[in-house]
Tab-separated table of C-alpha atoms in Angstrom:
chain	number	residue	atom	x	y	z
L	24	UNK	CA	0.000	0.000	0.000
L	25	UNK	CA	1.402	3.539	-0.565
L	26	UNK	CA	1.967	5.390	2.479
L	27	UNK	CA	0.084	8.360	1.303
L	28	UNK	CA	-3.061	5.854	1.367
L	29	UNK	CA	-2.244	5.133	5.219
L	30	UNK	CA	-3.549	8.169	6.428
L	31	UNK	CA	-6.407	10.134	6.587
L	32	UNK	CA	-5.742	13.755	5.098
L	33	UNK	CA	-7.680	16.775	5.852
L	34	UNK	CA	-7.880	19.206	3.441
L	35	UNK	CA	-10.347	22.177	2.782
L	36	UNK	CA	-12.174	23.011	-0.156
L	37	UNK	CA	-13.104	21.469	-3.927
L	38	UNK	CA	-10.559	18.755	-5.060
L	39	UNK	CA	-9.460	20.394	-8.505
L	40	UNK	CA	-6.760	20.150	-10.663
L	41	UNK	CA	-3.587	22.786	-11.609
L	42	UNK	CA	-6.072	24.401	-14.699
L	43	UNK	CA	-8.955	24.744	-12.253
L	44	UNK	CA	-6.719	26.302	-9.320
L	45	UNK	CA	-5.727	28.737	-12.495
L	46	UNK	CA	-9.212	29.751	-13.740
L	47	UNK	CA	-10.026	30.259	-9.572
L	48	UNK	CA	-6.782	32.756	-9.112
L	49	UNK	CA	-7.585	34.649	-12.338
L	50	UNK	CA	-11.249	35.060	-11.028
L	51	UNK	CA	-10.083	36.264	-7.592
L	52	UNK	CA	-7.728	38.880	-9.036
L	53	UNK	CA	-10.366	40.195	-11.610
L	54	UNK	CA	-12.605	40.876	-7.972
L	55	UNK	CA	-9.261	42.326	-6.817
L	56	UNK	CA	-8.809	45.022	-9.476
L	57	UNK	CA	-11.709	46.441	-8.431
L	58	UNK	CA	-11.113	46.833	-4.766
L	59	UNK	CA	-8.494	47.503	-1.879
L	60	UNK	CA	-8.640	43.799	-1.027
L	61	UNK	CA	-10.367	40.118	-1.276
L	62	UNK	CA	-10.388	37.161	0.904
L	63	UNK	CA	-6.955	35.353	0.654
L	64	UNK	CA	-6.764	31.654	-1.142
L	65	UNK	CA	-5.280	28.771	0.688
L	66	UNK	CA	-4.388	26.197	-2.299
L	67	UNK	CA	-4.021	22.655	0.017
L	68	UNK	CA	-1.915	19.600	-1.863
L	69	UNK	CA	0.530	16.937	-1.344
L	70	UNK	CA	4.286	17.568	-1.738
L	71	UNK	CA	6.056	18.110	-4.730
L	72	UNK	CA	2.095	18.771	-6.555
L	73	UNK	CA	3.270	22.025	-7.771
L	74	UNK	CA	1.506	24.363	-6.006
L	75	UNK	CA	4.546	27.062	-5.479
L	76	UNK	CA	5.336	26.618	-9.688
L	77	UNK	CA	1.696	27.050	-10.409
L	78	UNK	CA	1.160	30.548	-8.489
L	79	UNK	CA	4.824	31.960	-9.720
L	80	UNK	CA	3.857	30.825	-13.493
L	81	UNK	CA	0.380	32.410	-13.090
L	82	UNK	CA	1.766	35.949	-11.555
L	83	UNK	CA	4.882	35.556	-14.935
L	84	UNK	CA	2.015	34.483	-17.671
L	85	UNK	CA	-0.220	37.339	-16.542
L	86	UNK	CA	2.526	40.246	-15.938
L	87	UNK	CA	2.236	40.304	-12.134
L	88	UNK	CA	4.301	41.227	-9.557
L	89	UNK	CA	5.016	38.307	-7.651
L	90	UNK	CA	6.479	38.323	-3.728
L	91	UNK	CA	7.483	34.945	-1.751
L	92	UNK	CA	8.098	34.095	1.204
L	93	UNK	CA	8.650	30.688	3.306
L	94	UNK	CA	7.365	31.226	7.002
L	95	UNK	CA	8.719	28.124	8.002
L	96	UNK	CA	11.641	30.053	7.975
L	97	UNK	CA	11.098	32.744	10.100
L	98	UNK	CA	12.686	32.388	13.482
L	99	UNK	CA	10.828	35.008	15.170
L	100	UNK	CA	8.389	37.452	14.959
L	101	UNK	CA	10.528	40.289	13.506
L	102	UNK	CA	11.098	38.512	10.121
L	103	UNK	CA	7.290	38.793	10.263
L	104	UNK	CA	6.524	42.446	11.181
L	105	UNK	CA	9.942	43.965	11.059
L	106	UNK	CA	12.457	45.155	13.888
L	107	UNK	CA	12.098	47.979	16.237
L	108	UNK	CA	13.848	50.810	16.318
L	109	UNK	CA	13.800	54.598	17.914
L	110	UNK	CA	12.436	57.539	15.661
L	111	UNK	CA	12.514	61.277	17.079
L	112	UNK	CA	8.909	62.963	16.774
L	113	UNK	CA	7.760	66.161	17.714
L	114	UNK	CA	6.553	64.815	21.009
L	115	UNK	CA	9.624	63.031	21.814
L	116	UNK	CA	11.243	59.826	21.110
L	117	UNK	CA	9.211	56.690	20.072
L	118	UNK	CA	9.456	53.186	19.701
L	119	UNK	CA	8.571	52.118	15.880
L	120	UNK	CA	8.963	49.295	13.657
L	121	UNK	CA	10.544	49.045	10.576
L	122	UNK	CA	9.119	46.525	7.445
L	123	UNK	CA	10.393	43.518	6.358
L	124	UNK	CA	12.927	44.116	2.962
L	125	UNK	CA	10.760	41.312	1.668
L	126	UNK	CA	7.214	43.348	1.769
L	127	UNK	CA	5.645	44.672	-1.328
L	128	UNK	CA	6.443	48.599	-1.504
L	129	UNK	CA	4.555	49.431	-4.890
L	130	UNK	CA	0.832	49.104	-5.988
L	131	UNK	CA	-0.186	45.874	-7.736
L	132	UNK	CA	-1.694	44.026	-9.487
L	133	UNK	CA	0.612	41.840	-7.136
L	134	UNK	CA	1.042	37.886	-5.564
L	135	UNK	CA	1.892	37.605	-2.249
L	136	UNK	CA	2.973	34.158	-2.003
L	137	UNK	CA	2.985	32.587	1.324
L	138	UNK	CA	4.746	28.977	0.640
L	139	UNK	CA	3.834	26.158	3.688
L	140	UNK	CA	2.025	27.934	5.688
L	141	UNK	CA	1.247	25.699	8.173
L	142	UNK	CA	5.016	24.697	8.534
L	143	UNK	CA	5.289	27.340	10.571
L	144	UNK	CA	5.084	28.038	14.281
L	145	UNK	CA	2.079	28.944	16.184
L	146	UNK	CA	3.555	32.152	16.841
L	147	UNK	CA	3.960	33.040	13.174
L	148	UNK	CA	0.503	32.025	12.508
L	149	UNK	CA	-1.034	34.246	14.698
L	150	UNK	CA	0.658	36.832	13.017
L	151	UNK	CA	-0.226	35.784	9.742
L	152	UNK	CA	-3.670	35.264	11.034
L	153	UNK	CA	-3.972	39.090	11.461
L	154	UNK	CA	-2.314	40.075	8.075
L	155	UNK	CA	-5.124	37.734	6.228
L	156	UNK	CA	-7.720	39.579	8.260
L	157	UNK	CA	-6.516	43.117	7.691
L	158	UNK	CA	-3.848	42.722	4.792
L	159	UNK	CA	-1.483	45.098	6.797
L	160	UNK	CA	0.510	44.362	10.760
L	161	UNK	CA	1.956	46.598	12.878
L	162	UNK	CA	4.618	48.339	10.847
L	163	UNK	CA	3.457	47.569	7.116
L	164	UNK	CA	0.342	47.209	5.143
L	165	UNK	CA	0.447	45.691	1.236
L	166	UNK	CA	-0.406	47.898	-1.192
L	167	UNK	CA	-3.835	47.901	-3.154
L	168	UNK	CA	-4.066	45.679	-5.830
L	169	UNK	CA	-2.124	42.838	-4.043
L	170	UNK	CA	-3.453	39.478	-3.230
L	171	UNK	CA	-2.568	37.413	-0.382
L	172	UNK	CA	-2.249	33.166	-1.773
L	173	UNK	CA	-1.223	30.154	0.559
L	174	UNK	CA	-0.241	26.662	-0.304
L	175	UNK	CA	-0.818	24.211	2.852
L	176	UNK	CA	-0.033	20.405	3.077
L	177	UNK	CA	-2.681	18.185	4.561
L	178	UNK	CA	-2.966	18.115	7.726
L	179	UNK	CA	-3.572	14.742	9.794
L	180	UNK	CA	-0.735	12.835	8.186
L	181	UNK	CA	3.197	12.582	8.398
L	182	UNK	CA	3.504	16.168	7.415
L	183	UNK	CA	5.147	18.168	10.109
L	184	UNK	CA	2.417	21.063	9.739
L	185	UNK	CA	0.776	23.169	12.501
L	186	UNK	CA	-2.692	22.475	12.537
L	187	UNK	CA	-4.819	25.774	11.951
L	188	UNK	CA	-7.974	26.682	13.934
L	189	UNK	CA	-10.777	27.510	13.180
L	190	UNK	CA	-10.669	31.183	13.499
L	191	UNK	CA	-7.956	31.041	10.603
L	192	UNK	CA	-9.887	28.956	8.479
L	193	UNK	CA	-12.298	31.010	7.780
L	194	UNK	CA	-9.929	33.890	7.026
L	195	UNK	CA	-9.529	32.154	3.609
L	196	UNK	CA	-11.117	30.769	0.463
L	197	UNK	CA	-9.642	27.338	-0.224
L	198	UNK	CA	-9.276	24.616	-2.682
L	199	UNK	CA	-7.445	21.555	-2.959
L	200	UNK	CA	-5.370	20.834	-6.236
L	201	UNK	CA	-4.829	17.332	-6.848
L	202	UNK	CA	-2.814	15.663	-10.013
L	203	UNK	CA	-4.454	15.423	-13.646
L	204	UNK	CA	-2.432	13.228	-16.063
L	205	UNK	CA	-3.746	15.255	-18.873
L	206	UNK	CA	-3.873	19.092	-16.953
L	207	UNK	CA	0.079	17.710	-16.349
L	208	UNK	CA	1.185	16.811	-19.898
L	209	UNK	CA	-0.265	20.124	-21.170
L	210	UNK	CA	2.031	21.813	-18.689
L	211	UNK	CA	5.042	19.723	-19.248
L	212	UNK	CA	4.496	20.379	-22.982
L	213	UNK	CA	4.247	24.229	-23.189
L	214	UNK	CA	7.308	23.599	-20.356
L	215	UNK	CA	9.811	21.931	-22.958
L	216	UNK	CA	10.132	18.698	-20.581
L	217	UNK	CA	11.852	15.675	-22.310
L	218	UNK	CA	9.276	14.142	-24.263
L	219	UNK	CA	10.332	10.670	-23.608
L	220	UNK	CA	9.197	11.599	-19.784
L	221	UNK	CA	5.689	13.211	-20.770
L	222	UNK	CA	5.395	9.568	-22.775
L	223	UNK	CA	6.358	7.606	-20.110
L	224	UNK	CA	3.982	9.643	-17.293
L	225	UNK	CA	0.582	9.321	-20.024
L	226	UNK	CA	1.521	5.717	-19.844
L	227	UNK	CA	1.705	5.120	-16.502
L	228	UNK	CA	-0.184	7.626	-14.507
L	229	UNK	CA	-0.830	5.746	-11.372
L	230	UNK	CA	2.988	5.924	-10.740
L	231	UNK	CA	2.817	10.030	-9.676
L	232	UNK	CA	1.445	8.411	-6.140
L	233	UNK	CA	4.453	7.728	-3.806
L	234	UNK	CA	6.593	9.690	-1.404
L	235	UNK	CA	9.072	10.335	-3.400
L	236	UNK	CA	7.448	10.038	-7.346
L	237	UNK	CA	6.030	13.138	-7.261
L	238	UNK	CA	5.714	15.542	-10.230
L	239	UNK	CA	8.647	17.543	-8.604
L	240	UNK	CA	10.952	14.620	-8.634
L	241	UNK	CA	9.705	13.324	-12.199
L	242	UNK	CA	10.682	16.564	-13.323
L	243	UNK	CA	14.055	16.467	-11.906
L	244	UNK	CA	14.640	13.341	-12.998
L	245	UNK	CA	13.633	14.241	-16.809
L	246	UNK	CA	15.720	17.118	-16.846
L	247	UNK	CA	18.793	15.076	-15.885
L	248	UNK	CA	18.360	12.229	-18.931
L	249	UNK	CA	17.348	14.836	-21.005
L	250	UNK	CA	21.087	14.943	-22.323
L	251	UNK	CA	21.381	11.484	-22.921
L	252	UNK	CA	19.998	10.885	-26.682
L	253	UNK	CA	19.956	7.167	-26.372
L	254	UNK	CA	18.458	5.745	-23.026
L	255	UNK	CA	18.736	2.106	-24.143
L	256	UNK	CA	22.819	2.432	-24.948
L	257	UNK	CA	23.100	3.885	-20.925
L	258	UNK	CA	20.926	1.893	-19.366
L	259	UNK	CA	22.802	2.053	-16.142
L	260	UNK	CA	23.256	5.818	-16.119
L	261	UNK	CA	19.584	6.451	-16.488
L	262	UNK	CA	18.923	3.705	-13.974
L	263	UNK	CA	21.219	5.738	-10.994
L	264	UNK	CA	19.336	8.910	-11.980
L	265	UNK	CA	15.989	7.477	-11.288
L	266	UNK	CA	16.950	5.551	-8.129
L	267	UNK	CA	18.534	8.924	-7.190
L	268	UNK	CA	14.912	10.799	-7.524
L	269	UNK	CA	12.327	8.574	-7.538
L	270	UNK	CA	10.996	5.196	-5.632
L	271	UNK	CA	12.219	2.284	-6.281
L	272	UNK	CA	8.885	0.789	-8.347
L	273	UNK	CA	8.776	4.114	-10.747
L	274	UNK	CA	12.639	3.781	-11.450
L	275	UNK	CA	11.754	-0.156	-12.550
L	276	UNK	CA	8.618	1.119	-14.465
L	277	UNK	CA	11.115	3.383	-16.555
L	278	UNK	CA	13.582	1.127	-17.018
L	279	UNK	CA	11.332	-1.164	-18.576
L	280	UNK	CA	9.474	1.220	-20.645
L	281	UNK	CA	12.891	2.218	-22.352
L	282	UNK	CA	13.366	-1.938	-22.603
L	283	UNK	CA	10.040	-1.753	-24.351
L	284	UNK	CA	11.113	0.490	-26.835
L	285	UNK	CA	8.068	2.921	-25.821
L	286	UNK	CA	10.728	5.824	-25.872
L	287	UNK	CA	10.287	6.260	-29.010
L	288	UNK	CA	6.805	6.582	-29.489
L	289	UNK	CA	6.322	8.694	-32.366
L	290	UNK	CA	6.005	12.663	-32.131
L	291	UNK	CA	3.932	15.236	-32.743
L	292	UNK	CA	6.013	16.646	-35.329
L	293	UNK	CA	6.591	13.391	-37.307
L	294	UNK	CA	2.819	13.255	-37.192
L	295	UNK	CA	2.213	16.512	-38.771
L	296	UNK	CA	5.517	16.863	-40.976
L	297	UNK	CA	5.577	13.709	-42.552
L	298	UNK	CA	6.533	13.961	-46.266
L	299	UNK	CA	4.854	10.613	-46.833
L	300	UNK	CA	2.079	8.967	-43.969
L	301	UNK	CA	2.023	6.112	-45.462
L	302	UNK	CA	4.999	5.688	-43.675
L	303	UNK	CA	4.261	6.744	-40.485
L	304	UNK	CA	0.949	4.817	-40.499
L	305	UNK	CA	2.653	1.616	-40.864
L	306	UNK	CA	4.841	2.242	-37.924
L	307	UNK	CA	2.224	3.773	-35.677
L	308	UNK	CA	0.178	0.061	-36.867
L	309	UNK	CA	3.464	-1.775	-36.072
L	310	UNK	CA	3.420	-0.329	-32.210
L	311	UNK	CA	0.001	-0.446	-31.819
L	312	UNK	CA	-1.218	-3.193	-33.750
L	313	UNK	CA	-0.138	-6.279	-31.632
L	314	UNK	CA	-2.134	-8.323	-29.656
L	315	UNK	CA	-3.986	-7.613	-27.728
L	316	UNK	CA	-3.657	-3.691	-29.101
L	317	UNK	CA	-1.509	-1.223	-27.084
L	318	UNK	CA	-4.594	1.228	-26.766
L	319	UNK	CA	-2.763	2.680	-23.787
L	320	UNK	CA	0.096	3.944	-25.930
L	321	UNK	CA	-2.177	5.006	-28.586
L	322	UNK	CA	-4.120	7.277	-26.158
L	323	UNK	CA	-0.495	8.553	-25.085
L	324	UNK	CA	0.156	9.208	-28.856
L	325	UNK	CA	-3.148	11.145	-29.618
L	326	UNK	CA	-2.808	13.234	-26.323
L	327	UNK	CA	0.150	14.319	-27.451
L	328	UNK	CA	-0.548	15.215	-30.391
L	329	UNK	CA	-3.542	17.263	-29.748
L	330	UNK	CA	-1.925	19.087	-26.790
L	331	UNK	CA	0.932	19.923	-29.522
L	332	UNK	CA	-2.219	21.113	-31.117
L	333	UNK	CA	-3.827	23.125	-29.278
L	334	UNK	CA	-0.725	24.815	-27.165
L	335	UNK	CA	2.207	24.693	-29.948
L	336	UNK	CA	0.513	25.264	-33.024
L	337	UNK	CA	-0.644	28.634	-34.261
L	338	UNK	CA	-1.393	27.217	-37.503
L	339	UNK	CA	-1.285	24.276	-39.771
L	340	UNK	CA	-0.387	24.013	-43.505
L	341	UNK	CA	-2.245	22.296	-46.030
L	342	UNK	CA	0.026	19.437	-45.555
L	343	UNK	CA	0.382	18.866	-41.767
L	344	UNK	CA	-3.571	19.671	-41.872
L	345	UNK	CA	-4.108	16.446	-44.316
L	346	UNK	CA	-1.700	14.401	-42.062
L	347	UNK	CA	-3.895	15.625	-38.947
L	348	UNK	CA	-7.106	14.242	-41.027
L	349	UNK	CA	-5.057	10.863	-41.892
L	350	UNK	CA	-4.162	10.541	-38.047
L	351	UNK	CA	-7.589	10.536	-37.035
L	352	UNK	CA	-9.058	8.178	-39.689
L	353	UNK	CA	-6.565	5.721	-39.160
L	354	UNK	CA	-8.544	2.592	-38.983
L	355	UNK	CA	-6.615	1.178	-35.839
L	356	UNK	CA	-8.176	4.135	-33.827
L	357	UNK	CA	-11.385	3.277	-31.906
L	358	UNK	CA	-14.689	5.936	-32.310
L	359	UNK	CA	-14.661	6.456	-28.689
L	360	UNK	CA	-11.041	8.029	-28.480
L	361	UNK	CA	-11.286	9.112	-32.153
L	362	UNK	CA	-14.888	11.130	-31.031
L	363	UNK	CA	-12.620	12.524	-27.727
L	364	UNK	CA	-9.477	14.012	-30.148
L	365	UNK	CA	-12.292	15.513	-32.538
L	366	UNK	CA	-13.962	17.331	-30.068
L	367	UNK	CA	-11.160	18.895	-28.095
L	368	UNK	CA	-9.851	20.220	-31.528
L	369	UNK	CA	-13.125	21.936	-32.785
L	370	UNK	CA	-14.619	22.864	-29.339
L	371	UNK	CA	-10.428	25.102	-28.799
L	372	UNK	CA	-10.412	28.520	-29.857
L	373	UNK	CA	-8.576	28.253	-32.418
L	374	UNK	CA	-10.381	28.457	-35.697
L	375	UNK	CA	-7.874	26.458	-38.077
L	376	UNK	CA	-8.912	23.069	-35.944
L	377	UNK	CA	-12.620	24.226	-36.614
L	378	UNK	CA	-12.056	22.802	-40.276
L	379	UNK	CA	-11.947	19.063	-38.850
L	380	UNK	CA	-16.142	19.682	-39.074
L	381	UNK	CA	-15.243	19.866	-42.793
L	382	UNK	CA	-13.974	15.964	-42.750
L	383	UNK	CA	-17.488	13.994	-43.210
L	384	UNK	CA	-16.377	11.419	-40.972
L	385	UNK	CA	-15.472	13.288	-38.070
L	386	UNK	CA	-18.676	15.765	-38.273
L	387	UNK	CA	-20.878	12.967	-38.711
L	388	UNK	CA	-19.349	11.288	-35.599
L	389	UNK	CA	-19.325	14.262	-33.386
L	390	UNK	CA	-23.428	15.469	-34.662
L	391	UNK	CA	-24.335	11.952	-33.636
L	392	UNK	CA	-22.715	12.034	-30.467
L	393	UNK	CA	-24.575	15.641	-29.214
């Protein structure tokens, strides 16, 4: 049994994945621009999810200003509301405080991201507890424009968190984000990770559930083979790399799916920029074709290619547009996944997919399937 499954978690809010937890923080900071403040959003996940890379890619994609900082670090209260120090005033001397380097000085739109929150002390989340109420403490309030996010891991497991009451619950709007095979490859796509990784995760999604295979360490460990062209010819190189990030069944799972030649399932590109299909059918019939058929590899192959699609393509030529239309109709492909390709493609926003109505067979399957 994994030892996530061993305990009960406790975590707040809908159970959503990374584009959901998106759409929710772009909502939230649309309400922001048109006030001083809003309620702050606790994001709750498991280690090594991606919550921290979500918020920083949302605040980069969207031109924000973007602020961290780690609680857990903070040693005492000072790192929190600054350090005291003596000002002269008209009246006579007084005891003031001066802000944190780390606190926002200019007007937003801003992020404010506060990573772990419940790794910290009790003492720091008191204080926190007041900034979520009141967005400012004693020595510093953020500017307008500036929203206040949280990531949190569960509470009632092994995490060494500080259990939050009540009373700071309900300073916050919260949602849980939870790992989507397909919300993941899209990512991972647009993110230039090794291909031969994306492949191996659409294959084998139940392995993103241990303590250590997490999409953190998958990424790490795809980044380091990423230089090796030919996994097969350093088998024992790529093997000490995935020991070195990953547990011990997902490192065998990998080493066997480069045994299995699944590596080199066929790309995107070759899809759309082959000078002759013909050839590329024969090989995609070759991989898929034997018995019983390797449907899961063929679901890899068409995810693939329509998240190429619909994230890496701003256009398609006459040619790679007829290659698209031989994909689809290739006989080895079953209605119900051929039905799921067709209407991701027309149902995007971009209008050049739109023409896959046009082929008879796929607007006849997707009429009869409203």
């Amino acid at each position: 049994m994994n030892k996530k499954d061993q305990f009960d978690f406790i975590t707040y809010g809908a159970k959503v994945d990374s584009e959901r937890v998106t759409e929710l923080v772009n909502h939230i900071m649309q309400v922001q621009h048109g006030s001083n403040n809003t309620t702050p959003l606790c994001i709750w996940g498991t280690h090594g999810i991606g919550k921290t890379q979500l918020i920083e890619k949302i605040a980069t994609d969207s031109g924000l200003q973007f602020v961290y900082i780690a609680p857990a670090q903070f040693e005492e209260m000072g790192d929190l509301i600054g350090m005291p120090h003596i000002s002269q005033t008209e009246s006579g001397e007084v005891s003031q405080f001066a802000p944190p380097e780390w606190v926002p000085k200019e007007e937003g739109p801003g992020i404010l991201l506060i990573d772990d929150v419940n790794r910290a002390d009790d003492r720091i989340l008191r204080g926190i507890m007041q900034l979520l109420q009141n967005y400012e403490l004693i020595s510093w309030k953020l500017p307008r424009k500036w929203m206040i996010v949280l990531t949190a891991n569960p509470d009632g497991g092994d995490y060494s968190v500080t259990t939050m009451d009540d009373a700071m619950i309900t300073r916050m709007i919260h949602v849980t984000m939870e790992f989507n095979v397909k919300s993941w490859a899209r990512w991972a796509e647009q993110a230039g990770i090794d291909a031969r990784g994306i492949e191996f995760v659409l294959t084998y999604p139940e392995i993103v559930t241990g303590n250590r295979t997490t999409p953190r360490t998958l990424v790490q460990f795809f980044e380091s083979i990423q230089p090796i062209s030919n996994l097969y010819e350093n088998l024992d190189l790529v093997k000490m790399l995935a020991d070195g990030c990953l547990d011990e069944e997902t490192a065998v799972a990998f080493i066997n799916f480069v045994r299995m030649d699944l590596d080199k399932i066929i790309s995107p590109e070759e899809i759309l920029s082959s000078g002759q299909f013909k050839i590329i059918a024969g090989q995609i019939n070759e991989l898929i074709g034997q018995q019983p058929k390797r449907l899961d590899i063929l679901s890899v192959m068409m995810t693939r290619l329509t998240n190429h699609l619909l994230f890496n393509k701003e256009s398609l030529d006459n040619k790679e547009f007829d290659n698209l239309k031989s994909f689809i109709l290739l006989d080895i492909i079953p209605n119900d996944l051929r039905l799921s390709m067709a209407q991701e493609l027309v149902n995007s926003s971009k209008t050049h997919l739109k023409k896959m109505y046009a082929i008879p067979e796929i607007g006849k399957l997707i009429l009869t399937k409203m």
